[in-house]
Amino acid sequence: VRFTSGVPEGAVPLAPWTAVDRRAGDRTPDVRRTDGVPLEGRRAVVVDDDPAVVWFLSGLLRTSGVEVAEAHDGLAARRRVFDGLPDLVVSDVLMPGLDGFSLCHDIKRDVAVRDVPVILLSWKEDLLQRVRELGANADGYLRKEAAASTVLSRVREVLRPRARVESRLRAGGEVRGRLDGMTTRLLLDLTRKSQPNARVAVRDSVYLYELDLREGRPLAVTRTATDGSFERGPRIFDALIGISAGRFVVTPSTAHCRDDLK
């Protein structure tokens, strides 16, 4: 809150609560474009049994262009995560029913959403430290009284790995990399949005998987073993989704391919 002279009695000019420290008269910084990680269009789940905390965090993220689904207990949040496949989860640690520690564990154990970043919140620094020591495997930890700029900075920090892959895919051409904790579900989702006509090859320690996407839809998948034998079909697609480590190559392709995954 900043007070200035020369205004009608009782008027209170308000500095935007998402802004960092600035002089009177400066324009509000555009929080959607800072730090190189865009938040516009991202989807987040915010969960806390305190409605005021949910209101504050949801408003902050929406101001930055994030689509927010709200929840007030861990069980509801888990349903929203598994049904909606969000880009981010921000959760209180202590909640009735299912606490944030258990919610984080459930997310990290699931084959399709284990790479969704989770930020855990608490009023108490010692509780956050204890949660770390117990192996919550969260991607970030924040005290609830953190400044808005700190919250947004941490959100961008945990989203940076997927933003890096998105940027390379949007640039076009062949993209190579390692999964490094990223699920193949996310890789396919990012590919279909940026390169809807492509071949995605993933190699783990045993097999080479090759999946053809046309207009964003998976049409055919092949798994080839080191001896040259191969398999096709929905069962191989399931196996591809379950891969947790390996290398990938995304190549633009419009060549004719089979349609095995109707």
Coordinates of N, CA, C and O in Angstrom, one line a residue, residues 154-243:
R154 N 9.2 -19.4 -7.9 CA 9.3 -20.9 -7.7 C 8.5 -21.7 -8.7 O 8.9 -22.7 -9.1
V155 N 7.3 -21.2 -9.0 CA 6.5 -21.8 -10.0 C 7.2 -21.9 -11.4 O 7.3 -23.0 -12.0
R156 N 7.8 -20.8 -11.8 CA 8.6 -20.9 -13.0 C 9.8 -21.8 -13.0 O 10.1 -22.5 -13.9
E157 N 10.4 -21.8 -11.8 CA 11.5 -22.7 -11.6 C 11.2 -24.2 -11.8 O 11.9 -24.9 -12.5
V158 N 10.1 -24.6 -11.3 CA 9.7 -26.1 -11.4 C 9.1 -26.4 -12.8 O 9.1 -27.5 -13.2
L159 N 8.7 -25.3 -13.5 CA 8.1 -25.6 -14.8 C 9.2 -25.4 -15.9 O 9.0 -25.7 -17.1
R160 N 10.4 -25.0 -15.5 CA 11.5 -24.7 -16.5 C 11.8 -26.0 -17.4 O 12.0 -25.8 -18.6
P161 N 12.0 -27.2 -16.8 CA 12.4 -28.3 -17.6 C 11.4 -28.6 -18.8 O 11.8 -28.8 -19.9
R162 N 10.1 -28.6 -18.5 CA 9.1 -28.8 -19.6 C 9.1 -27.7 -20.5 O 8.9 -27.8 -21.8
A163 N 9.3 -26.4 -20.0 CA 9.3 -25.3 -20.9 C 10.4 -25.3 -21.9 O 10.3 -24.9 -23.1
R164 N 11.5 -25.9 -21.5 CA 12.7 -26.1 -22.3 C 12.4 -27.0 -23.5 O 12.7 -26.7 -24.7
V165 N 11.7 -28.1 -23.2 CA 11.4 -29.1 -24.2 C 10.3 -28.5 -25.2 O 10.4 -28.6 -26.4
E166 N 9.4 -27.8 -24.6 CA 8.3 -27.1 -25.4 C 9.0 -26.2 -26.4 O 8.6 -26.1 -27.6
S167 N 9.9 -25.4 -26.0 CA 10.6 -24.4 -26.8 C 11.3 -25.1 -28.0 O 11.2 -24.6 -29.1
R168 N 12.0 -26.2 -27.7 CA 12.7 -26.9 -28.8 C 11.8 -27.5 -29.8 O 12.0 -27.5 -31.0
L169 N 10.6 -28.0 -29.3 CA 9.7 -28.6 -30.2 C 9.0 -27.6 -31.1 O 8.8 -27.8 -32.3
R170 N 8.7 -26.4 -30.5 CA 8.1 -25.3 -31.3 C 9.0 -24.8 -32.4 O 8.6 -24.3 -33.4
A171 N 10.3 -24.9 -32.1 CA 11.3 -24.4 -33.1 C 11.3 -25.3 -34.4 O 11.8 -24.8 -35.4
G172 N 10.7 -26.5 -34.3 CA 10.6 -27.3 -35.5 C 11.9 -28.1 -35.7 O 12.9 -28.0 -35.0
G173 N 11.9 -29.0 -36.7 CA 13.1 -29.8 -36.9 C 13.2 -31.0 -35.9 O 12.3 -31.2 -35.1
E174 N 14.3 -31.7 -36.0 CA 14.5 -32.9 -35.2 C 14.9 -32.4 -33.8 O 15.7 -31.5 -33.6
V175 N 14.3 -33.1 -32.8 CA 14.6 -32.8 -31.4 C 15.1 -34.0 -30.7 O 14.4 -35.1 -30.7
R176 N 16.2 -34.0 -30.1 CA 16.8 -35.1 -29.3 C 16.9 -34.8 -27.9 O 17.2 -33.6 -27.5
G177 N 16.8 -35.8 -27.0 CA 17.0 -35.5 -25.6 C 16.9 -36.8 -24.8 O 16.7 -37.9 -25.3
R178 N 17.0 -36.6 -23.4 CA 16.7 -37.7 -22.5 C 15.4 -37.4 -21.8 O 15.1 -36.2 -21.5
L179 N 14.8 -38.5 -21.4 CA 13.5 -38.3 -20.6 C 13.8 -37.6 -19.3 O 13.1 -36.7 -18.8
D180 N 14.9 -38.1 -18.5 CA 15.3 -37.4 -17.3 C 14.1 -37.1 -16.4 O 14.0 -35.9 -15.9
G181 N 13.3 -38.1 -16.1 CA 12.1 -37.8 -15.2 C 10.9 -37.4 -15.9 O 9.8 -37.5 -15.3
M182 N 11.0 -37.0 -17.2 CA 9.8 -36.6 -17.9 C 9.1 -37.9 -18.4 O 9.7 -38.8 -19.0
T183 N 7.8 -38.0 -18.2 CA 7.1 -39.2 -18.7 C 6.9 -39.1 -20.2 O 6.9 -38.1 -20.9
T184 N 6.8 -40.3 -20.8 CA 6.5 -40.4 -22.3 C 5.1 -39.8 -22.6 O 4.9 -39.3 -23.7
R185 N 4.2 -39.9 -21.6 CA 2.9 -39.2 -21.8 C 3.0 -37.7 -22.1 O 2.4 -37.2 -23.0
L186 N 3.9 -37.1 -21.2 CA 4.1 -35.7 -21.4 C 4.8 -35.4 -22.7 O 4.4 -34.4 -23.4
L187 N 5.8 -36.2 -23.0 CA 6.5 -36.0 -24.3 C 5.6 -36.1 -25.5 O 5.6 -35.2 -26.4
L188 N 4.7 -37.0 -25.5 CA 3.7 -37.2 -26.6 C 2.7 -36.0 -26.6 O 2.3 -35.5 -27.7
D189 N 2.3 -35.5 -25.4 CA 1.4 -34.4 -25.3 C 2.0 -33.1 -25.9 O 1.4 -32.4 -26.6
L190 N 3.2 -32.9 -25.5 CA 3.9 -31.7 -26.0 C 4.2 -31.8 -27.5 O 4.1 -30.8 -28.2
T191 N 4.5 -33.0 -28.0 CA 4.8 -33.2 -29.4 C 3.5 -32.9 -30.2 O 3.5 -32.3 -31.3
R192 N 2.4 -33.5 -29.8 CA 1.1 -33.4 -30.6 C 0.7 -31.9 -30.7 O 0.1 -31.5 -31.7
K193 N 1.0 -31.1 -29.7 CA 0.7 -29.7 -29.7 C 1.6 -28.9 -30.6 O 1.2 -27.9 -31.3
S194 N 2.9 -29.2 -30.6 CA 3.9 -28.4 -31.4 C 4.2 -29.0 -32.8 O 4.4 -28.3 -33.7
Q195 N 4.2 -30.3 -32.9 CA 4.5 -31.0 -34.1 C 3.5 -32.2 -34.3 O 3.8 -33.3 -34.1
P196 N 2.3 -31.8 -34.7 CA 1.2 -32.9 -34.7 C 1.5 -34.0 -35.7 O 0.9 -35.0 -35.6
N197 N 2.4 -33.7 -36.7 CA 2.7 -34.8 -37.7 C 4.2 -35.1 -37.4 O 5.1 -34.4 -37.9
A198 N 4.4 -36.2 -36.7 CA 5.8 -36.5 -36.3 C 6.0 -38.0 -36.0 O 5.0 -38.7 -35.8
R199 N 7.2 -38.4 -36.0 CA 7.6 -39.8 -35.5 C 8.4 -39.6 -34.2 O 9.3 -38.8 -34.1
V200 N 7.9 -40.2 -33.1 CA 8.6 -40.2 -31.8 C 9.2 -41.5 -31.6 O 8.6 -42.5 -31.5
A201 N 10.6 -41.5 -31.4 CA 11.3 -42.7 -31.1 C 11.9 -42.6 -29.7 O 12.4 -41.6 -29.3
V202 N 11.7 -43.6 -28.9 CA 12.1 -43.7 -27.5 C 12.9 -45.0 -27.4 O 12.4 -46.1 -27.7
R203 N 14.1 -44.9 -26.9 CA 15.0 -46.1 -26.7 C 15.3 -46.2 -25.2 O 15.8 -45.3 -24.6
D204 N 14.9 -47.4 -24.6 CA 15.2 -47.6 -23.2 C 16.4 -48.6 -23.2 O 17.1 -48.8 -24.3
S205 N 16.6 -49.3 -22.1 CA 17.8 -50.2 -22.1 C 17.6 -51.5 -22.9 O 18.6 -52.2 -23.1
V206 N 16.4 -51.8 -23.3 CA 16.1 -53.1 -24.0 C 15.5 -52.9 -25.4 O 15.9 -53.6 -26.3
Y207 N 14.6 -51.9 -25.6 CA 13.8 -51.8 -26.8 C 14.0 -50.4 -27.4 O 14.3 -49.4 -26.8
L208 N 13.6 -50.4 -28.7 CA 13.4 -49.1 -29.5 C 11.9 -49.1 -29.8 O 11.3 -49.9 -30.4
Y209 N 11.2 -48.0 -29.3 CA 9.8 -47.8 -29.6 C 9.7 -46.6 -30.6 O 10.4 -45.6 -30.5
E210 N 8.9 -46.8 -31.6 CA 8.6 -45.8 -32.6 C 7.1 -45.6 -32.8 O 6.4 -46.5 -33.1
L211 N 6.7 -44.3 -32.5 CA 5.3 -44.0 -32.6 C 5.0 -42.9 -33.6 O 5.8 -41.9 -33.6
D212 N 4.0 -43.1 -34.5 CA 3.7 -42.1 -35.5 C 2.5 -41.4 -35.1 O 1.4 -42.0 -34.7
L213 N 2.6 -40.0 -35.1 CA 1.5 -39.1 -34.8 C 1.1 -38.4 -36.1 O 1.9 -37.9 -36.9
R214 N -0.2 -38.4 -36.4 CA -0.8 -37.6 -37.5 C -1.9 -36.8 -37.0 O -2.9 -37.3 -36.5
E215 N -1.8 -35.5 -37.3 CA -2.8 -34.5 -36.8 C -3.0 -34.6 -35.3 O -4.1 -34.5 -34.8
G216 N -1.9 -34.9 -34.6 CA -1.9 -35.0 -33.1 C -2.4 -36.3 -32.6 O -2.5 -36.5 -31.4
R217 N -2.8 -37.3 -33.5 CA -3.4 -38.6 -33.0 C -2.3 -39.7 -33.2 O -1.8 -39.8 -34.3
P218 N -2.1 -40.5 -32.2 CA -1.2 -41.6 -32.3 C -1.9 -42.7 -33.2 O -3.0 -43.1 -33.0
L219 N -1.2 -43.1 -34.3 CA -1.7 -44.0 -35.3 C -1.1 -45.4 -35.2 O -1.8 -46.4 -35.2
A220 N 0.2 -45.5 -35.0 CA 0.9 -46.8 -35.0 C 2.1 -46.7 -34.1 O 2.8 -45.7 -34.0
V221 N 2.4 -47.8 -33.5 CA 3.5 -47.9 -32.6 C 4.2 -49.3 -32.8 O 3.5 -50.3 -33.0
T222 N 5.5 -49.3 -32.8 CA 6.3 -50.5 -33.0 C 7.4 -50.6 -32.0 O 8.0 -49.6 -31.6
R223 N 7.6 -51.8 -31.4 CA 8.7 -52.0 -30.5 C 9.6 -53.0 -31.1 O 9.2 -54.2 -31.4
T224 N 10.9 -52.7 -31.2 CA 11.9 -53.5 -31.9 C 12.9 -53.9 -30.8 O 13.5 -53.1 -30.1
A225 N 13.2 -55.2 -30.7 CA 14.2 -55.7 -29.8 C 15.6 -55.7 -30.5 O 15.7 -55.5 -31.7
T226 N 16.6 -56.0 -29.7 CA 18.0 -55.9 -30.2 C 18.2 -57.0 -31.2 O 19.1 -56.9 -32.1
D227 N 17.5 -58.1 -31.2 CA 17.7 -59.2 -32.2 C 16.9 -58.9 -33.5 O 16.9 -59.7 -34.4
G228 N 16.2 -57.8 -33.6 CA 15.5 -57.4 -34.8 C 14.0 -57.8 -34.8 O 13.3 -57.4 -35.7
S229 N 13.6 -58.6 -33.8 CA 12.1 -58.9 -33.8 C 11.3 -57.7 -33.3 O 11.9 -56.8 -32.6
F230 N 10.1 -57.7 -33.7 CA 9.3 -56.5 -33.4 C 7.8 -56.9 -33.1 O 7.4 -57.9 -33.5
E231 N 7.1 -56.0 -32.4 CA 5.7 -56.1 -32.0 C 5.0 -54.8 -32.3 O 5.6 -53.7 -32.2
R232 N 3.7 -54.9 -32.5 CA 2.9 -53.7 -32.7 C 1.6 -53.8 -31.9 O 1.2 -54.8 -31.4
G233 N 0.9 -52.6 -31.9 CA -0.5 -52.6 -31.3 C -0.6 -51.9 -30.0 O 0.3 -51.4 -29.4
P234 N -1.9 -51.9 -29.5 CA -2.2 -51.1 -28.2 C -1.4 -51.6 -27.0 O -1.0 -50.8 -26.2
R235 N -1.1 -52.9 -27.0 CA -0.3 -53.4 -25.8 C 1.1 -52.7 -25.8 O 1.7 -52.4 -24.7
I236 N 1.7 -52.5 -26.9 CA 3.0 -51.8 -27.0 C 2.9 -50.4 -26.7 O 3.8 -49.8 -26.1
F237 N 1.8 -49.8 -27.0 CA 1.5 -48.4 -26.6 C 1.5 -48.3 -25.1 O 2.1 -47.3 -24.5
D238 N 0.8 -49.2 -24.4 CA 0.8 -49.2 -22.9 C 2.3 -49.3 -22.4 O 2.6 -48.7 -21.4
A239 N 3.1 -50.2 -23.0 CA 4.4 -50.4 -22.5 C 5.3 -49.1 -22.8 O 6.1 -48.7 -21.9
L240 N 5.0 -48.4 -23.9 CA 5.7 -47.1 -24.1 C 5.4 -46.1 -23.0 O 6.3 -45.4 -22.6
I241 N 4.1 -46.0 -22.7 CA 3.7 -45.0 -21.6 C 4.4 -45.3 -20.3 O 4.6 -44.4 -19.5
G242 N 4.7 -46.6 -20.1 CA 5.4 -47.0 -18.8 C 6.8 -46.8 -18.7 O 7.4 -47.0 -17.6
I243 N 7.5 -46.3 -19.8 CA 9.0 -46.1 -19.7 C 9.3 -45.0 -18.8 O 8.7 -43.9 -18.9

